[in-house]
Short mmCIF file of C-alpha atoms in Angstrom, two decimals:
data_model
loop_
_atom_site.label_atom_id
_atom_site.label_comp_id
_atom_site.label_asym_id
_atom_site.label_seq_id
_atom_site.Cartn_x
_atom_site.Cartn_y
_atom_site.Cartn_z
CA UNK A 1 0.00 0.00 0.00
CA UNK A 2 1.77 3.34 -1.03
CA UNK A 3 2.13 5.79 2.14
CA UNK A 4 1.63 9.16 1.36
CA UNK A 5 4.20 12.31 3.07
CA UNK A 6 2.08 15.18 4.06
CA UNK A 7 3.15 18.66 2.76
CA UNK A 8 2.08 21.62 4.66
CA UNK A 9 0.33 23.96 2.40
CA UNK A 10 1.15 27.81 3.54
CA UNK A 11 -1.74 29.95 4.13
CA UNK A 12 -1.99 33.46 1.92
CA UNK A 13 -4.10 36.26 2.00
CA UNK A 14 -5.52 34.61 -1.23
CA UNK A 15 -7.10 31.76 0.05
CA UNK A 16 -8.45 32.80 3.41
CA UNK A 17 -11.91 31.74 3.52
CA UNK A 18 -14.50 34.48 5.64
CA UNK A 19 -18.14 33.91 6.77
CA UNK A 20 -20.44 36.68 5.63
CA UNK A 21 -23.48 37.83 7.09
CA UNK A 22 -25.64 40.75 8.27
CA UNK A 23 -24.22 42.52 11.35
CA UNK A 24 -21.13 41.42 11.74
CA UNK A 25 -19.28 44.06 13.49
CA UNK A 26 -15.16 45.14 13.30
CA UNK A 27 -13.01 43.85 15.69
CA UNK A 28 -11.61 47.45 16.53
CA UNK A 29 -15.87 47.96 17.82
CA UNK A 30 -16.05 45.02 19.64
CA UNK A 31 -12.81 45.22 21.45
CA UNK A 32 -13.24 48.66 22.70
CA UNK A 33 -17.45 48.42 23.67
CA UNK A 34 -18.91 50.10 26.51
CA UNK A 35 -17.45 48.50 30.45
CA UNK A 36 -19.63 48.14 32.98
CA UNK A 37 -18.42 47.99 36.59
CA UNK A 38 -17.86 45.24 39.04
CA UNK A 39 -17.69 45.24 42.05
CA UNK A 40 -16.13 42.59 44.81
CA UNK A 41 -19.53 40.78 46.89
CA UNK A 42 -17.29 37.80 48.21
CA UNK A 43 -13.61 37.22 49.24
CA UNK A 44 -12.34 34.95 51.55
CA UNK A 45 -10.32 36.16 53.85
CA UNK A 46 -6.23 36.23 53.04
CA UNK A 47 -7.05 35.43 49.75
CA UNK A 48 -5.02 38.22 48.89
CA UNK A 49 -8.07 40.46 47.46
CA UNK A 50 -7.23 44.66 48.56
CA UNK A 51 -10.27 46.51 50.29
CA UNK A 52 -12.78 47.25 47.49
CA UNK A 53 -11.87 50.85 47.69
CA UNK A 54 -8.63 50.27 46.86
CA UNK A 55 -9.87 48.49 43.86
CA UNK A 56 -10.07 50.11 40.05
CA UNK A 57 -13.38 49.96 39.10
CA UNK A 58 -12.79 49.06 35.88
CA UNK A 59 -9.81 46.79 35.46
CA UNK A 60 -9.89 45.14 39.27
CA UNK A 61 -6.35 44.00 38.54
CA UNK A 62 -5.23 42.06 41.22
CA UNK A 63 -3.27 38.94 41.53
CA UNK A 64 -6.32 36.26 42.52
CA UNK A 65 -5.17 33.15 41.53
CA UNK A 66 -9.35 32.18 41.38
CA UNK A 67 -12.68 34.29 40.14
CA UNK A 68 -16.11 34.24 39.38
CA UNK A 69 -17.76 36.67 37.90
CA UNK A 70 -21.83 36.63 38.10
CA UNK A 71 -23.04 38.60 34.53
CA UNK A 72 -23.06 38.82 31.02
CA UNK A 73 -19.22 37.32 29.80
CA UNK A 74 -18.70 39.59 27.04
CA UNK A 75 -19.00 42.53 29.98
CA UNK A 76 -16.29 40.00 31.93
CA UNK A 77 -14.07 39.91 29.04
CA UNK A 78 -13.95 43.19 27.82
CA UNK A 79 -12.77 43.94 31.44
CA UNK A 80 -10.42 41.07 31.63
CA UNK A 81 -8.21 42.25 28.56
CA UNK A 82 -7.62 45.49 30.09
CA UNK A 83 -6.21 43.52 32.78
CA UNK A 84 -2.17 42.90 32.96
CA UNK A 85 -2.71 39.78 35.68
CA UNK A 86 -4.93 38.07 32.80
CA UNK A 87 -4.70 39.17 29.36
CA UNK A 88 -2.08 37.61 27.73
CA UNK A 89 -2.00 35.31 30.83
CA UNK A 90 -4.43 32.74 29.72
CA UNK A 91 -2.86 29.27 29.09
CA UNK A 92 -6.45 27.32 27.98
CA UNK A 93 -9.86 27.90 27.12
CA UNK A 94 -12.68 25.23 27.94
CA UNK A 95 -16.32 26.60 26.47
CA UNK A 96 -19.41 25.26 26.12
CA UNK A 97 -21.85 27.66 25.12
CA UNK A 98 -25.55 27.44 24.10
CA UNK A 99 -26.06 25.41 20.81
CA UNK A 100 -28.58 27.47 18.84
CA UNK A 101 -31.17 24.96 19.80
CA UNK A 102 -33.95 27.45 20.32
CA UNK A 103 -34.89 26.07 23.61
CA UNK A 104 -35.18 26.93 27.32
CA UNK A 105 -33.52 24.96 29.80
CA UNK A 106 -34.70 24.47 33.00
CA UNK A 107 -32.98 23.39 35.89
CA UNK A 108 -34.92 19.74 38.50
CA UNK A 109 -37.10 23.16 40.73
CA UNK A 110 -38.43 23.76 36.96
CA UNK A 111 -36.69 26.75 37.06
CA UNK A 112 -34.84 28.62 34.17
CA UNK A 113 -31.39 28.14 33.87
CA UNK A 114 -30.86 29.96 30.70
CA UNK A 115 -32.67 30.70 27.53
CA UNK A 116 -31.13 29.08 23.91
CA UNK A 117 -32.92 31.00 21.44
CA UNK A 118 -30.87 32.20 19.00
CA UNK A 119 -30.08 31.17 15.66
CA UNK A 120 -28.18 31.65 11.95
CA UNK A 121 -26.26 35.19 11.78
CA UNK A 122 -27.52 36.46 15.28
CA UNK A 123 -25.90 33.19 17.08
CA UNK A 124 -23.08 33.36 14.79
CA UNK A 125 -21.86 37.07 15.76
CA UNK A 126 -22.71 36.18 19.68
CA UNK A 127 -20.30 33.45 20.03
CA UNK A 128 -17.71 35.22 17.51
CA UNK A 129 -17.50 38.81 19.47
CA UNK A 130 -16.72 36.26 22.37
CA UNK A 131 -14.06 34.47 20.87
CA UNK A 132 -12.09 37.39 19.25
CA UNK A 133 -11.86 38.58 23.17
CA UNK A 134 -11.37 35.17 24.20
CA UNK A 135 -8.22 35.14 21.27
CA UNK A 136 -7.09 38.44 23.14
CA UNK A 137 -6.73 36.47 26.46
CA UNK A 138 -4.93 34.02 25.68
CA UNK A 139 -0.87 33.09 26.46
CA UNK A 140 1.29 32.75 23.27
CA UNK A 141 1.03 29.12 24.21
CA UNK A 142 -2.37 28.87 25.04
CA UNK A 143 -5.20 26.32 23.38
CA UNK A 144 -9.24 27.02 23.09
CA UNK A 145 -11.34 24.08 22.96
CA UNK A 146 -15.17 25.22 21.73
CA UNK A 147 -17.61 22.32 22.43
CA UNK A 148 -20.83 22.28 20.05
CA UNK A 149 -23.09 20.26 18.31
CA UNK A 150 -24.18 19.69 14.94
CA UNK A 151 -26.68 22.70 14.71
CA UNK A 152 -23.38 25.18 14.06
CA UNK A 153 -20.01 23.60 14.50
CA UNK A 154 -19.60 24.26 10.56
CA UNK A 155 -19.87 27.78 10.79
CA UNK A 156 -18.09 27.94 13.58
CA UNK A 157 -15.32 26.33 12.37
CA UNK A 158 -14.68 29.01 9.76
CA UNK A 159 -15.18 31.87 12.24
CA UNK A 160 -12.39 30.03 14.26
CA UNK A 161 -10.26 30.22 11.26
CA UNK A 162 -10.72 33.56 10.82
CA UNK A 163 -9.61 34.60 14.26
CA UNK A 164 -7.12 31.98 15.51
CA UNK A 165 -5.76 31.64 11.61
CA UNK A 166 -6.63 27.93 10.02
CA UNK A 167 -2.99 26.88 10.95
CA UNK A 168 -3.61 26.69 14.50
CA UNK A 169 -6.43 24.48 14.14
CA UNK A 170 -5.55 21.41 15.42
CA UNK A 171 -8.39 18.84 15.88
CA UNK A 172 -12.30 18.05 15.80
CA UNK A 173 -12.82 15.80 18.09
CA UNK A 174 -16.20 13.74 17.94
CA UNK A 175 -17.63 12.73 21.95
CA UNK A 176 -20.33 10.36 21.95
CA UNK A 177 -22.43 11.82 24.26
CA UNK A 178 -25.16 9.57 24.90
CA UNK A 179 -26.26 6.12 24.63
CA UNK A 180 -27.75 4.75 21.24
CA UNK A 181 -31.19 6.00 20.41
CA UNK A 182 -34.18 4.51 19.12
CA UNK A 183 -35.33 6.69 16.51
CA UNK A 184 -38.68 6.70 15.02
CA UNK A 185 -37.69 8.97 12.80
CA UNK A 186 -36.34 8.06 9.29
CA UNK A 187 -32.48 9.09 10.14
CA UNK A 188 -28.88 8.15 11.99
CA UNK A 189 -29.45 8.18 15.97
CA UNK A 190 -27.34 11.44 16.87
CA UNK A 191 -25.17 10.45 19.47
CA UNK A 192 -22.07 13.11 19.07
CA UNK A 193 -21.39 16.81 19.58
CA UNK A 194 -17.93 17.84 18.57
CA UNK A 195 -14.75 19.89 20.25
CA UNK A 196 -13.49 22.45 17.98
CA UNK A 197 -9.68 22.06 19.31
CA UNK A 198 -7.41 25.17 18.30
CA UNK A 199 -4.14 27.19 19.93
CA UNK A 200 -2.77 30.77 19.74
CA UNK A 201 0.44 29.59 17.52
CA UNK A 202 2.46 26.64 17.26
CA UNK A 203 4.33 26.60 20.37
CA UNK A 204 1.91 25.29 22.80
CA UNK A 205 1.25 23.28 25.49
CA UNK A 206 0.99 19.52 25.19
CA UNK A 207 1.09 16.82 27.70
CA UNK A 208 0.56 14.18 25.60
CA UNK A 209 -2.61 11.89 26.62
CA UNK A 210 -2.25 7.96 26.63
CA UNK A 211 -4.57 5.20 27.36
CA UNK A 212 -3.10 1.73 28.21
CA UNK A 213 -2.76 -1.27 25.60
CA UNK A 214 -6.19 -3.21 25.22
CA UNK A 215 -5.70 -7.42 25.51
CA UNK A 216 -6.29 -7.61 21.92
CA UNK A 217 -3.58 -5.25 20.70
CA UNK A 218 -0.93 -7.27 23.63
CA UNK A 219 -1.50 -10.29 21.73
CA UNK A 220 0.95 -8.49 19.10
CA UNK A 221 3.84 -8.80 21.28
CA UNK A 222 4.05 -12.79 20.77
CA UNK A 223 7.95 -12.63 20.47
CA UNK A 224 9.59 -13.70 23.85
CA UNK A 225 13.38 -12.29 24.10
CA UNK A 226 15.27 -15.67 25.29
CA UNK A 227 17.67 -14.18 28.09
CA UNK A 228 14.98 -12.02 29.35
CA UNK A 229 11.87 -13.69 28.98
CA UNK A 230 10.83 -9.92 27.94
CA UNK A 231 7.59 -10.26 25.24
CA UNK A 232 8.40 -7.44 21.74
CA UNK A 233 6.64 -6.99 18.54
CA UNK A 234 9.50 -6.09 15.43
CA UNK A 235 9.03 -3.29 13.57
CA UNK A 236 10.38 -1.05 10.85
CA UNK A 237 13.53 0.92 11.51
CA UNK A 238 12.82 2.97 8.27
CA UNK A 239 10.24 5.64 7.29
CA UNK A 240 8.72 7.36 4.20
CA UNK A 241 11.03 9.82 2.07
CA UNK A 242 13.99 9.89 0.91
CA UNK A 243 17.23 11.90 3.20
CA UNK A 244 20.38 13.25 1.98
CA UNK A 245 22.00 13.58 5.73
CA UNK A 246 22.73 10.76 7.85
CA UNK A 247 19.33 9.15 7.45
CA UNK A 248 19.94 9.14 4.04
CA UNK A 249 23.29 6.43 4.13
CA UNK A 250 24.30 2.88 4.47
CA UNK A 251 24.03 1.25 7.83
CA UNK A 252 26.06 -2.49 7.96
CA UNK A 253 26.26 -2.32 4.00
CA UNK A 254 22.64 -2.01 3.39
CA UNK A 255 20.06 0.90 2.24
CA UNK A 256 16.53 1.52 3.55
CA UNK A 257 14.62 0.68 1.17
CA UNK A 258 13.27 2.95 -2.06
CA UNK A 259 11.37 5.90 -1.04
CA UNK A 260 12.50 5.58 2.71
CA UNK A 261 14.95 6.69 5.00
CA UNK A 262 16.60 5.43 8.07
CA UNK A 263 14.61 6.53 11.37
CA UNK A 264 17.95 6.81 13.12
CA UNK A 265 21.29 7.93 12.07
CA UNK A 266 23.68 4.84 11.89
CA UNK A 267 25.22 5.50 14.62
CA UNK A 268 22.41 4.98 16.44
CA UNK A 269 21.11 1.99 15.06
CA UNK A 270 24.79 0.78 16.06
CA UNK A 271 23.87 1.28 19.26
CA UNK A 272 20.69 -0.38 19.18
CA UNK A 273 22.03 -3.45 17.80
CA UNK A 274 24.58 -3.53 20.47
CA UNK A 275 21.95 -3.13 23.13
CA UNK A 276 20.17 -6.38 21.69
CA UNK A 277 17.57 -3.86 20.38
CA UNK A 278 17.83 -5.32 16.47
CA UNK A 279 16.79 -8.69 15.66
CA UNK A 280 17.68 -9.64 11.52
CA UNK A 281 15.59 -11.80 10.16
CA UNK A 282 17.25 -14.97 7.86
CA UNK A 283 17.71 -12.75 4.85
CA UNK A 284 19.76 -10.33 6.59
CA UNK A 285 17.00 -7.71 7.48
CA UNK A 286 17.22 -5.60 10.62
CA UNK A 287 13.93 -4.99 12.49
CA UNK A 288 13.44 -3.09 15.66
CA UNK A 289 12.43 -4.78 19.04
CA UNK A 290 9.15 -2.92 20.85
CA UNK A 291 9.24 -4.18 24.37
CA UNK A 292 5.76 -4.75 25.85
CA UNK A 293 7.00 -3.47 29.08
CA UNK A 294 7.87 -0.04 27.90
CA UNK A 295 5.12 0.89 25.92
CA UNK A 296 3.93 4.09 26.90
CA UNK A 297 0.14 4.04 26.39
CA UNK A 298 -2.07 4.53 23.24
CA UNK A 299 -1.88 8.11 22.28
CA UNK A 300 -5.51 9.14 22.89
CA UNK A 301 -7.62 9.51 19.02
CA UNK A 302 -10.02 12.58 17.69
CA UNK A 303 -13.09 10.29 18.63
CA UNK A 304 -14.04 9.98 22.63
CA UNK A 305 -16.02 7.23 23.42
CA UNK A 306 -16.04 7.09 27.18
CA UNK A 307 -17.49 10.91 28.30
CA UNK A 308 -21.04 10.34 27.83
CA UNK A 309 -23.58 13.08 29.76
CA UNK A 310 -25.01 11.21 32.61
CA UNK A 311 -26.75 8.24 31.74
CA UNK A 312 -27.32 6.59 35.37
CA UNK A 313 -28.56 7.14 38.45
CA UNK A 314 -25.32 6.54 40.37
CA UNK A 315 -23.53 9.07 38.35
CA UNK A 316 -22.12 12.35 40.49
CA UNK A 317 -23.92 14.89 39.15
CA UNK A 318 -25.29 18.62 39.90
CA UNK A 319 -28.13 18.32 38.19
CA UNK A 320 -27.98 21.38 36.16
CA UNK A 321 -29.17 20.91 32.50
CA UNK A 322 -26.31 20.20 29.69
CA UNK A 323 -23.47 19.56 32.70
CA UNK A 324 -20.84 18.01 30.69
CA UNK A 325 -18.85 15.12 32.61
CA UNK A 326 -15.99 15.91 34.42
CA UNK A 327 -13.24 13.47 33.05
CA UNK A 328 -13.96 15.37 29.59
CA UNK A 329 -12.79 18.53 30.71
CA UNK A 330 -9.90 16.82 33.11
CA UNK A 331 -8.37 15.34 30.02
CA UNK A 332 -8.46 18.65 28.33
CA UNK A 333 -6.81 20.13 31.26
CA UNK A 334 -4.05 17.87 31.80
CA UNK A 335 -3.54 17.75 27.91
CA UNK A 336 -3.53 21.61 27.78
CA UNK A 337 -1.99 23.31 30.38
CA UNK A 338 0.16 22.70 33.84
CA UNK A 339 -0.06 23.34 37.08
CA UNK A 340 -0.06 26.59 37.79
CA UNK A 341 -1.78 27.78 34.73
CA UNK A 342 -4.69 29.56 33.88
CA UNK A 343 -7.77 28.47 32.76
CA UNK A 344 -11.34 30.26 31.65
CA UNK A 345 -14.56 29.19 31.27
CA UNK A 346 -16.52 32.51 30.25
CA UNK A 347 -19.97 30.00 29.89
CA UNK A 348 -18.98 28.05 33.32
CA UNK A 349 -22.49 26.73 34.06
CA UNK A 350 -22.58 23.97 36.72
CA UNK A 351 -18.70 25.03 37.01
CA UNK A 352 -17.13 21.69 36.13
CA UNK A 353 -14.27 23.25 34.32
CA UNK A 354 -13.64 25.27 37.62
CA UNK A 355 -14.38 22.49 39.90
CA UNK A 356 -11.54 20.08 37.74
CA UNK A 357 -9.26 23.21 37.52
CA UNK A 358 -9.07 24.21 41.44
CA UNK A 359 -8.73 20.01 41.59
CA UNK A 360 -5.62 19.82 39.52
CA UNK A 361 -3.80 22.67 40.71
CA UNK A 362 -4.73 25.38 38.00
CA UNK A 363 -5.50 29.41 38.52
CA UNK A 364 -9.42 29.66 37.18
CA UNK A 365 -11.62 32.38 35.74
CA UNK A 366 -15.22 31.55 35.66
CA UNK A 367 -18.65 33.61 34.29
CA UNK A 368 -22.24 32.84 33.79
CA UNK A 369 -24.89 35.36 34.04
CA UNK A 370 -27.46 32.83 35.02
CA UNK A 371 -28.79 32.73 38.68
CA UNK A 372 -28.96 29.24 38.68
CA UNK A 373 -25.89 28.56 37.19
CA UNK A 374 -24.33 30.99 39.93
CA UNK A 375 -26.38 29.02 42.87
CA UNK A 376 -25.20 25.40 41.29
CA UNK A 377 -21.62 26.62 41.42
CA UNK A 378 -21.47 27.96 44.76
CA UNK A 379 -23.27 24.28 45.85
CA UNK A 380 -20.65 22.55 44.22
CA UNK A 381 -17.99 24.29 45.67
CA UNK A 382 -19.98 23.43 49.08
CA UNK A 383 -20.62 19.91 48.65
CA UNK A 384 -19.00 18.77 45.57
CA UNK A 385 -21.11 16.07 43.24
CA UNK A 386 -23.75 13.76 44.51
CA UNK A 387 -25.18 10.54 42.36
CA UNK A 388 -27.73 11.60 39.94
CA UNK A 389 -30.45 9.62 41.83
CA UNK A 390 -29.75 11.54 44.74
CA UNK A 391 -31.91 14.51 43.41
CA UNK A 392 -35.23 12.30 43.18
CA UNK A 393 -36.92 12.28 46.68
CA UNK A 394 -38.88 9.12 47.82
CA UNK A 395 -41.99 8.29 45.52
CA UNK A 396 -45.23 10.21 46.85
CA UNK A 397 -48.11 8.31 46.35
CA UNK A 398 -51.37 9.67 45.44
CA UNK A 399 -54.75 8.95 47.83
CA UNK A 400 -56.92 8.79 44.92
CA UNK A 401 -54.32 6.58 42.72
CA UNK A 402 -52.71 4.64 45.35
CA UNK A 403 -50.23 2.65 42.25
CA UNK A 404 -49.60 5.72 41.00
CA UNK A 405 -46.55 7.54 42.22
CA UNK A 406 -45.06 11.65 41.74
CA UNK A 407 -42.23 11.46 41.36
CA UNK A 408 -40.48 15.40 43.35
CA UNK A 409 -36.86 16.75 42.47
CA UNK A 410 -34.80 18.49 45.26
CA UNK A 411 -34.06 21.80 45.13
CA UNK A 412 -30.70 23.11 43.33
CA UNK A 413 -31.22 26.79 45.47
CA UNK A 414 -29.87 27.43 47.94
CA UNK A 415 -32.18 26.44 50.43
CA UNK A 416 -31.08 22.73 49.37
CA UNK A 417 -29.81 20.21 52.50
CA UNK A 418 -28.12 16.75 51.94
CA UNK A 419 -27.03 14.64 54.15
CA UNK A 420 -23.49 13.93 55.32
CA UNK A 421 -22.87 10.76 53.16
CA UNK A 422 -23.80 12.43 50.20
CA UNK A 423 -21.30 14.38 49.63
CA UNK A 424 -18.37 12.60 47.85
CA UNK A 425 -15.68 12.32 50.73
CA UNK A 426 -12.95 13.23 48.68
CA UNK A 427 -14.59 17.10 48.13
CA UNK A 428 -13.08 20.04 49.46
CA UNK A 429 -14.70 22.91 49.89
CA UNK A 430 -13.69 25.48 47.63
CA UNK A 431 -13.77 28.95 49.04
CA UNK A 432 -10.75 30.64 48.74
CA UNK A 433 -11.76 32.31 45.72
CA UNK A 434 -13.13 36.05 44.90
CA UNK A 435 -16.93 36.69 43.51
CA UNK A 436 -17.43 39.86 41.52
CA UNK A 437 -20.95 41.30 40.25
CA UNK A 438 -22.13 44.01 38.34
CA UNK A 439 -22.52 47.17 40.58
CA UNK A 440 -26.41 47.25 39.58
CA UNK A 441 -27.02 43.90 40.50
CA UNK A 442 -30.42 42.25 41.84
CA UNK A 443 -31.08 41.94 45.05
CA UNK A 444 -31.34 38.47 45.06
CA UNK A 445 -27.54 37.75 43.95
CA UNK A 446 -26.41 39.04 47.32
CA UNK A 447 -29.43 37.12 49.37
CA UNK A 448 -27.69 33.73 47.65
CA UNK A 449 -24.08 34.45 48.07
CA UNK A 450 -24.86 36.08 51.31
CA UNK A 451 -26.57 32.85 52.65
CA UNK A 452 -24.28 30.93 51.02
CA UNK A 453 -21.28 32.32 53.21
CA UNK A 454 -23.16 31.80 56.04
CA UNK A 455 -23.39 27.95 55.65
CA UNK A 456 -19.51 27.40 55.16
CA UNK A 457 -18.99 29.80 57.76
CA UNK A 458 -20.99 27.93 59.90
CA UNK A 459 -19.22 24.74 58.73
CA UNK A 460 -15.95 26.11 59.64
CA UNK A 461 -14.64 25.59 55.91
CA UNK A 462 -13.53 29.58 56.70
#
């Protein structure tokens, strides 16, 4: 089978490709739109946050290693890029934003979480005037991962090109996200939504993810080295294109083959072969020995199987509609950025990215403008997760229809108790972190943070 060697094309200004449509504004307009002020409603104490009237009320630059800001995130990140501590400063990305699915989602009290609603051009130039401040944000080395579905991950994908340039695109990864439907319907059963992976340039970070050997692909190793007992598979020690350097030569009187090179320089395969790391076959031909032992791991594909959305009732949970599962967004992190870094979630919802983040060591920015996305947060920093059947109270049954039974959901609000051995014991209470709000904010957002403070407080997480 011929192999073929991938040439890089070079962008030019010829070829770009740009998504037209009514009402798409200049960068220079978004960039520099009207602020609106924050102001500080929660800081734990030391967390290093100066008295509020100390604070600009504009830039708040300080050095918090954690934030959440409660409000619209294109407010948040206009006022985070005239920030020093975090423009420039942003190492990844994580967002999952609404999906133009023109639908209201509603959290288990029935109430709204946040509206879906728009569509085509309007959607389009929403999530782009995000992502050109989003582009502004981020390190040098930094990586955005945009999580859709099928309704507009085509568009998008050209939108990304034109603002993180189409060579630093670097993968669409497909998630299953559910189990197999059953549909009536005359169609595939949609089971994916899709990652839209891209990076600021080409020197970025990458922890390379691995997942160990399944039993099938083992059975390849079915050589046994004699005076170690150690099982190997032989492979190739040449690859694809011809070399003029080193590559290019004899090694022991022979040539790789037409086409190919050497993968090593000779004197490294000398090396090898002195190790015992060359086996020749009868006619003479060197192959490479791949110890079992030493493998490193699959490197992990552009299709994710194992991330569904909860599916059962002993899966940890906060209940709040579209939560994505938290190993997704782990691998991203540990694939994308180190300890220490910063990450941003300008749609943080049930504040999974933020939850994984604070978990693995990494700085976080978080925004949502919803109230119940802000009172599912601060819970989860409380209490952590809790199994998905956990949110169903017992069955109430009915006088009239005594085998019928109502089924009632708990409470995401604030109000919300569970018992002690419901919360995961491996949770920590995150608090040592700083809440900002607009300045003309409703009542209400200071009743649940307010209340909210009181309970860990009480707890002595403080």
């Amino acid at each position: 089978m011929a192999t073929g060697i991938p040439k890089r094309q070079t962008s030019t200004s010829n070829n770009k490709v740009h998504l037209a449509y009514e009402g798409k504004k200049p960068v220079e307009e978004i960039v520099t739109g009207d602020l609106i002020q924050f102001d500080r409603i929660y800081s734990q104490a030391g967390a290093g946050m100066p008295p509020k009237d100390d604070m600009s009320d504009q830039t708040l630059s300080t050095d918090l290693h954690k934030r959440l800001y409660f409000g619209d995130n294109l407010d948040v990140l206009r006022l985070l890029i005239l920030d020093p501590v975090i423009c420039g400063k942003v190492n990844l990305v994580y967002i999952d934003p609404p999906y133009a699915t023109q639908s209201r989602f509603i959290s288990r009290k029935q109430l709204n979480a946040y509206e879906d609603t728009l569509a085509s051009a309007e959607y389009i130039e929403f999530l782009r005037q995000r992502l050109i401040l989003l582009h502004k944000l981020l390190s040098k080395n930094g990586s955005i991962y945009l999580h859709l579905d099928e309704n507009m991950i085509f568009e998008m994908k050209i939108v990304m090109d034109e603002i993180f340039g189409a060579s630093n695109y670097r993968n669409m990864i497909v998630r299953k996200k559910c189990n197999p439907k059953n549909y009536t319907r005359k169609t595939y059963g949609n089971i994916a939504d899709f990652i839209l992976f891209y990076t600021k340039s080409d020197r970025y970070v990458w922890n390379k993810q691995t997942v160990p050997l399944s039993e099938d692909s083992k059975k390849e190793y079915y050589y046994t080295e004699e005076r170690t007992g150690r099982k190997f598979m032989k492979v190739p020690i040449h690859a694809p294109g011809s070399r003029n350097g080193e590559t290019g030569k004899p090694w022991k009187g022979k040539m790789p083959p037409p086409g190919k090179h050497w993968q090593y320089t000779p004197k490294h395969l000398d090396e090898m072969d002195a190790r015992g790391e060359i086996c020749w076959s009868k006619n003479g031909n060197p192959r490479r020995k791949v110890y079992l032992d030493k493998h490193p791991g699959v490197a992990i594909q552009d299709i994710w199987l194992d991330f569904r959305d909860a599916h059962n009732q002993n899966i940890k949970i906060t209940g709040y509609p579209t939560e994505k599962n938290s190993d997704l967004i782990r691998r991203i992190v540990a694939a994308s950025s180190n300890p220490g870094d910063l990450v941003l979630d300008c749609f943080a919802g049930s504040g999974t990215t933020l939850a994984v983040a604070d978990d693995m060591q990494r700085k976080w920015v978080g925004a949502d403008n919803s109230i119940e996305a802000l009172k599912t947060i601060l819970h989860r920093f409380e209490n952590g997760l809790q199994p998905m059947g956990d949110y169903v109270d017992v069955p109430v049954r009915s006088k009239q229809h005594d085998n019928d039974q109502q089924t009632i959901f708990s409470s995401l609000g604030s109000n919300t108790t569970f018992s002690q051995n419901q919360t995961s014991p491996a949770h920590r209470t995150i608090s040592d972190f700083t809440l900002f709000a607009p300045s003309d904010n409703p009542a209400d957002v200071f009743e649940i943070v307010n209340e909210w403070q009181k309970r860990i407080n009480s707890d002595g997480a403080l």
